[in-house]
Amino acid sequence: MARIDLNSARTSERDPERAAEALLTSLGSATPKLVTVFASSDRDHRALNAALRARLPRGTRIIGASTAGEIDRDGIHDGTVVLSALTGDFDVALGLGTDLSADAIGAGARAMQRACDELGVRPQDVDPRRHVGLVMDDGFRFKKEELLLGVLDRNPALTLVGGGANCAEADPAKQTALLHVDGEVVTDAVVLALFRTSAPWAALRSHWYRPTGETLRVTKIDETCTRALEIDGKPAAKRYAELLGVSVDDLEFGKPDGFARRPTALKVGREHFIRAPWKPLDDGSILFANLIDEGVELELMQLDDLAASTQRFFEEELPRRVGGDPTAALLFHCTARDWYAKGKGEHAALSKAFTKAPPAAGLNVFFEIYSGFQINTTLTALAFGKNDD
């Protein structure tokens, strides 16, 4: 029999020493193989890391991130620290890639190589049936798609899931993100936790949109591959507004009738990966949250029930994908979902939906990672279960 279990604890204590003591006391005496720490960005992360490291067994690994909201089975919280302890039948190796902004592909490749070195396996020999990668990055570097190329360079079949370390600061000039890797706290980096296990696992994603069958084509982009200049051969913002039946001024993400209500998705097989427009710009173009290709066809999506769709994910899809009773989940929740739910007055209901999750810990991230894609407006999850083999 193989299984992976997760216990979590949460504190609002601001003093790093008292916070660490409270969290680990709450977790009990079990010796975890991996601890995750998701802490509000206003905490002293380095002092908190040192306090946790001093109290944990030497063999326990630590990963974590700064947040714009922390998650456990009691819901979504602000200004706290959520710690989880994973135990059971798995090995985990950590790889850190620094200098993300200067060489994102190289940073991803270095993280993968270092994790594989710890497991004693070459990247190209990692078995995607028994291995899965959890990836967290400095979200404000906007380098997810490049770093994923590096991680997957020698093994594109490996499944990856995760998201970007975040910050509650609204001013872009003041935003910074931090990552925990054992005794280090770093920025401008990516961390890969590579799991090897015979326990059931699943990488999943949930969004609150339904496909409409209506498509658009990006017919002209700029040199950065982030701005759509034309859609369906027309000025991009004007055409998108026309499709939605609103004005260009109504489009910006977060406004009730714009991109947040009807974003675009890339259809891959039977999956829809949300890759949404972000902002209409003064020159009539649209800034996307991810890289886009000239000529790509995207499907327009339609907003569904925010809380009910999340609850269904936890009650139906996650158990089905893990193969029974899930015992652990690490959750990466798009910050845009959080503040959009607040804007619609549905945040309490959305938070309550997380009470239907298995034992879990997570955070509000700055863009998400799923199956090698950067996506947005999505909840991604790495879930584990148990079997009788």
PDB file of N, CA, C and O in Angstrom, residues 202 204 312-329 331 357-358 381-384:
ATOM      1  N   ALA A 202      -2.449  13.142  -9.130  1.00  0.00           N
ATOM      2  CA  ALA A 202      -3.050  13.793 -10.301  1.00  0.00           C
ATOM      3  C   ALA A 202      -2.711  15.271 -10.281  1.00  0.00           C
ATOM      4  O   ALA A 202      -2.706  15.900  -9.217  1.00  0.00           O
ATOM      5  N   LEU A 204      -4.179  18.714 -11.704  1.00  0.00           N
ATOM      6  CA  LEU A 204      -5.509  19.121 -12.148  1.00  0.00           C
ATOM      7  C   LEU A 204      -5.596  20.626 -12.290  1.00  0.00           C
ATOM      8  O   LEU A 204      -4.764  21.374 -11.768  1.00  0.00           O
ATOM      9  N   ARG A 312     -17.677  21.729  -7.050  1.00  0.00           N
ATOM     10  CA  ARG A 312     -17.783  20.504  -7.863  1.00  0.00           C
ATOM     11  C   ARG A 312     -16.402  19.916  -8.147  1.00  0.00           C
ATOM     12  O   ARG A 312     -16.230  18.691  -8.174  1.00  0.00           O
ATOM     13  N   PHE A 313     -15.431  20.787  -8.374  1.00  0.00           N
ATOM     14  CA  PHE A 313     -14.072  20.320  -8.621  1.00  0.00           C
ATOM     15  C   PHE A 313     -13.569  19.487  -7.451  1.00  0.00           C
ATOM     16  O   PHE A 313     -12.999  18.405  -7.641  1.00  0.00           O
ATOM     17  N   PHE A 314     -13.778  19.977  -6.236  1.00  0.00           N
ATOM     18  CA  PHE A 314     -13.294  19.254  -5.065  1.00  0.00           C
ATOM     19  C   PHE A 314     -14.112  17.998  -4.777  1.00  0.00           C
ATOM     20  O   PHE A 314     -13.573  16.974  -4.346  1.00  0.00           O
ATOM     21  N   GLU A 315     -15.400  18.055  -5.004  1.00  0.00           N
ATOM     22  CA  GLU A 315     -16.260  16.931  -4.645  1.00  0.00           C
ATOM     23  C   GLU A 315     -16.313  15.842  -5.713  1.00  0.00           C
ATOM     24  O   GLU A 315     -16.526  14.662  -5.385  1.00  0.00           O
ATOM     25  N   GLU A 316     -16.095  16.217  -6.979  1.00  0.00           N
ATOM     26  CA  GLU A 316     -16.292  15.250  -8.057  1.00  0.00           C
ATOM     27  C   GLU A 316     -15.017  14.983  -8.851  1.00  0.00           C
ATOM     28  O   GLU A 316     -14.555  13.841  -8.921  1.00  0.00           O
ATOM     29  N   GLU A 317     -14.445  16.020  -9.464  1.00  0.00           N
ATOM     30  CA  GLU A 317     -13.331  15.772 -10.378  1.00  0.00           C
ATOM     31  C   GLU A 317     -12.069  15.307  -9.659  1.00  0.00           C
ATOM     32  O   GLU A 317     -11.425  14.347 -10.081  1.00  0.00           O
ATOM     33  N   LEU A 318     -11.720  15.965  -8.570  1.00  0.00           N
ATOM     34  CA  LEU A 318     -10.476  15.618  -7.895  1.00  0.00           C
ATOM     35  C   LEU A 318     -10.483  14.174  -7.388  1.00  0.00           C
ATOM     36  O   LEU A 318      -9.529  13.415  -7.656  1.00  0.00           O
ATOM     37  N   PRO A 319     -11.523  13.719  -6.673  1.00  0.00           N
ATOM     38  CA  PRO A 319     -11.532  12.307  -6.265  1.00  0.00           C
ATOM     39  C   PRO A 319     -11.506  11.338  -7.441  1.00  0.00           C
ATOM     40  O   PRO A 319     -10.850  10.292  -7.376  1.00  0.00           O
ATOM     41  N   ARG A 320     -12.200  11.679  -8.511  1.00  0.00           N
ATOM     42  CA  ARG A 320     -12.219  10.796  -9.689  1.00  0.00           C
ATOM     43  C   ARG A 320     -10.834  10.683 -10.307  1.00  0.00           C
ATOM     44  O   ARG A 320     -10.384   9.582 -10.667  1.00  0.00           O
ATOM     45  N   ARG A 321     -10.134  11.787 -10.393  1.00  0.00           N
ATOM     46  CA  ARG A 321      -8.821  11.771 -11.036  1.00  0.00           C
ATOM     47  C   ARG A 321      -7.765  11.082 -10.177  1.00  0.00           C
ATOM     48  O   ARG A 321      -6.852  10.439 -10.700  1.00  0.00           O
ATOM     49  N   VAL A 322      -7.854  11.230  -8.864  1.00  0.00           N
ATOM     50  CA  VAL A 322      -6.890  10.580  -7.978  1.00  0.00           C
ATOM     51  C   VAL A 322      -7.216   9.107  -7.813  1.00  0.00           C
ATOM     52  O   VAL A 322      -6.335   8.304  -7.498  1.00  0.00           O
ATOM     53  N   GLY A 323      -8.462   8.743  -8.042  1.00  0.00           N
ATOM     54  CA  GLY A 323      -8.844   7.340  -7.972  1.00  0.00           C
ATOM     55  C   GLY A 323      -9.381   6.926  -6.624  1.00  0.00           C
ATOM     56  O   GLY A 323      -9.013   5.870  -6.101  1.00  0.00           O
ATOM     57  N   GLY A 324     -10.243   7.759  -6.064  1.00  0.00           N
ATOM     58  CA  GLY A 324     -10.836   7.391  -4.789  1.00  0.00           C
ATOM     59  C   GLY A 324     -10.786   8.519  -3.800  1.00  0.00           C
ATOM     60  O   GLY A 324     -11.178   9.648  -4.099  1.00  0.00           O
ATOM     61  N   ASP A 325     -10.255   8.231  -2.626  1.00  0.00           N
ATOM     62  CA  ASP A 325     -10.252   9.179  -1.522  1.00  0.00           C
ATOM     63  C   ASP A 325      -8.943   9.953  -1.501  1.00  0.00           C
ATOM     64  O   ASP A 325      -7.913   9.429  -1.081  1.00  0.00           O
ATOM     65  N   PRO A 326      -8.915  11.217  -1.945  1.00  0.00           N
ATOM     66  CA  PRO A 326      -7.661  11.979  -1.935  1.00  0.00           C
ATOM     67  C   PRO A 326      -7.222  12.285  -0.512  1.00  0.00           C
ATOM     68  O   PRO A 326      -8.043  12.570   0.362  1.00  0.00           O
ATOM     69  N   THR A 327      -5.914  12.232  -0.288  1.00  0.00           N
ATOM     70  CA  THR A 327      -5.364  12.406   1.050  1.00  0.00           C
ATOM     71  C   THR A 327      -4.528  13.675   1.201  1.00  0.00           C
ATOM     72  O   THR A 327      -4.138  14.015   2.313  1.00  0.00           O
ATOM     73  N   ALA A 328      -4.235  14.358   0.099  1.00  0.00           N
ATOM     74  CA  ALA A 328      -3.399  15.557   0.159  1.00  0.00           C
ATOM     75  C   ALA A 328      -3.573  16.355  -1.115  1.00  0.00           C
ATOM     76  O   ALA A 328      -3.747  15.789  -2.199  1.00  0.00           O
ATOM     77  N   ALA A 329      -3.502  17.683  -0.987  1.00  0.00           N
ATOM     78  CA  ALA A 329      -3.557  18.543  -2.175  1.00  0.00           C
ATOM     79  C   ALA A 329      -2.790  19.830  -1.908  1.00  0.00           C
ATOM     80  O   ALA A 329      -2.922  20.438  -0.843  1.00  0.00           O
ATOM     81  N   LEU A 331      -2.440  23.565  -3.549  1.00  0.00           N
ATOM     82  CA  LEU A 331      -3.350  24.362  -4.367  1.00  0.00           C
ATOM     83  C   LEU A 331      -2.724  25.697  -4.751  1.00  0.00           C
ATOM     84  O   LEU A 331      -2.147  26.395  -3.907  1.00  0.00           O
ATOM     85  N   ALA A 357     -12.364  20.579  -0.008  1.00  0.00           N
ATOM     86  CA  ALA A 357     -11.096  20.032  -0.496  1.00  0.00           C
ATOM     87  C   ALA A 357     -10.609  18.918   0.420  1.00  0.00           C
ATOM     88  O   ALA A 357     -11.023  18.821   1.586  1.00  0.00           O
ATOM     89  N   PRO A 358      -9.724  18.052  -0.066  1.00  0.00           N
ATOM     90  CA  PRO A 358      -9.040  17.122   0.828  1.00  0.00           C
ATOM     91  C   PRO A 358      -8.081  17.908   1.714  1.00  0.00           C
ATOM     92  O   PRO A 358      -7.969  19.135   1.573  1.00  0.00           O
ATOM     93  N   ALA A 381      -3.821  22.293  -9.154  1.00  0.00           N
ATOM     94  CA  ALA A 381      -3.671  21.468  -7.956  1.00  0.00           C
ATOM     95  C   ALA A 381      -2.804  20.260  -8.246  1.00  0.00           C
ATOM     96  O   ALA A 381      -2.852  19.682  -9.329  1.00  0.00           O
ATOM     97  N   LEU A 382      -2.005  19.885  -7.260  1.00  0.00           N
ATOM     98  CA  LEU A 382      -1.297  18.614  -7.247  1.00  0.00           C
ATOM     99  C   LEU A 382      -1.874  17.816  -6.097  1.00  0.00           C
ATOM    100  O   LEU A 382      -1.734  18.213  -4.927  1.00  0.00           O
ATOM    101  N   ALA A 383      -2.549  16.719  -6.412  1.00  0.00           N
ATOM    102  CA  ALA A 383      -3.257  15.930  -5.425  1.00  0.00           C
ATOM    103  C   ALA A 383      -2.685  14.525  -5.338  1.00  0.00           C
ATOM    104  O   ALA A 383      -2.238  13.960  -6.350  1.00  0.00           O
ATOM    105  N   PHE A 384      -2.723  13.965  -4.137  1.00  0.00           N
ATOM    106  CA  PHE A 384      -2.239  12.614  -3.895  1.00  0.00           C
ATOM    107  C   PHE A 384      -3.318  11.789  -3.214  1.00  0.00           C
ATOM    108  O   PHE A 384      -4.241  12.326  -2.593  1.00  0.00           O
TER     109      PHE A 384
END
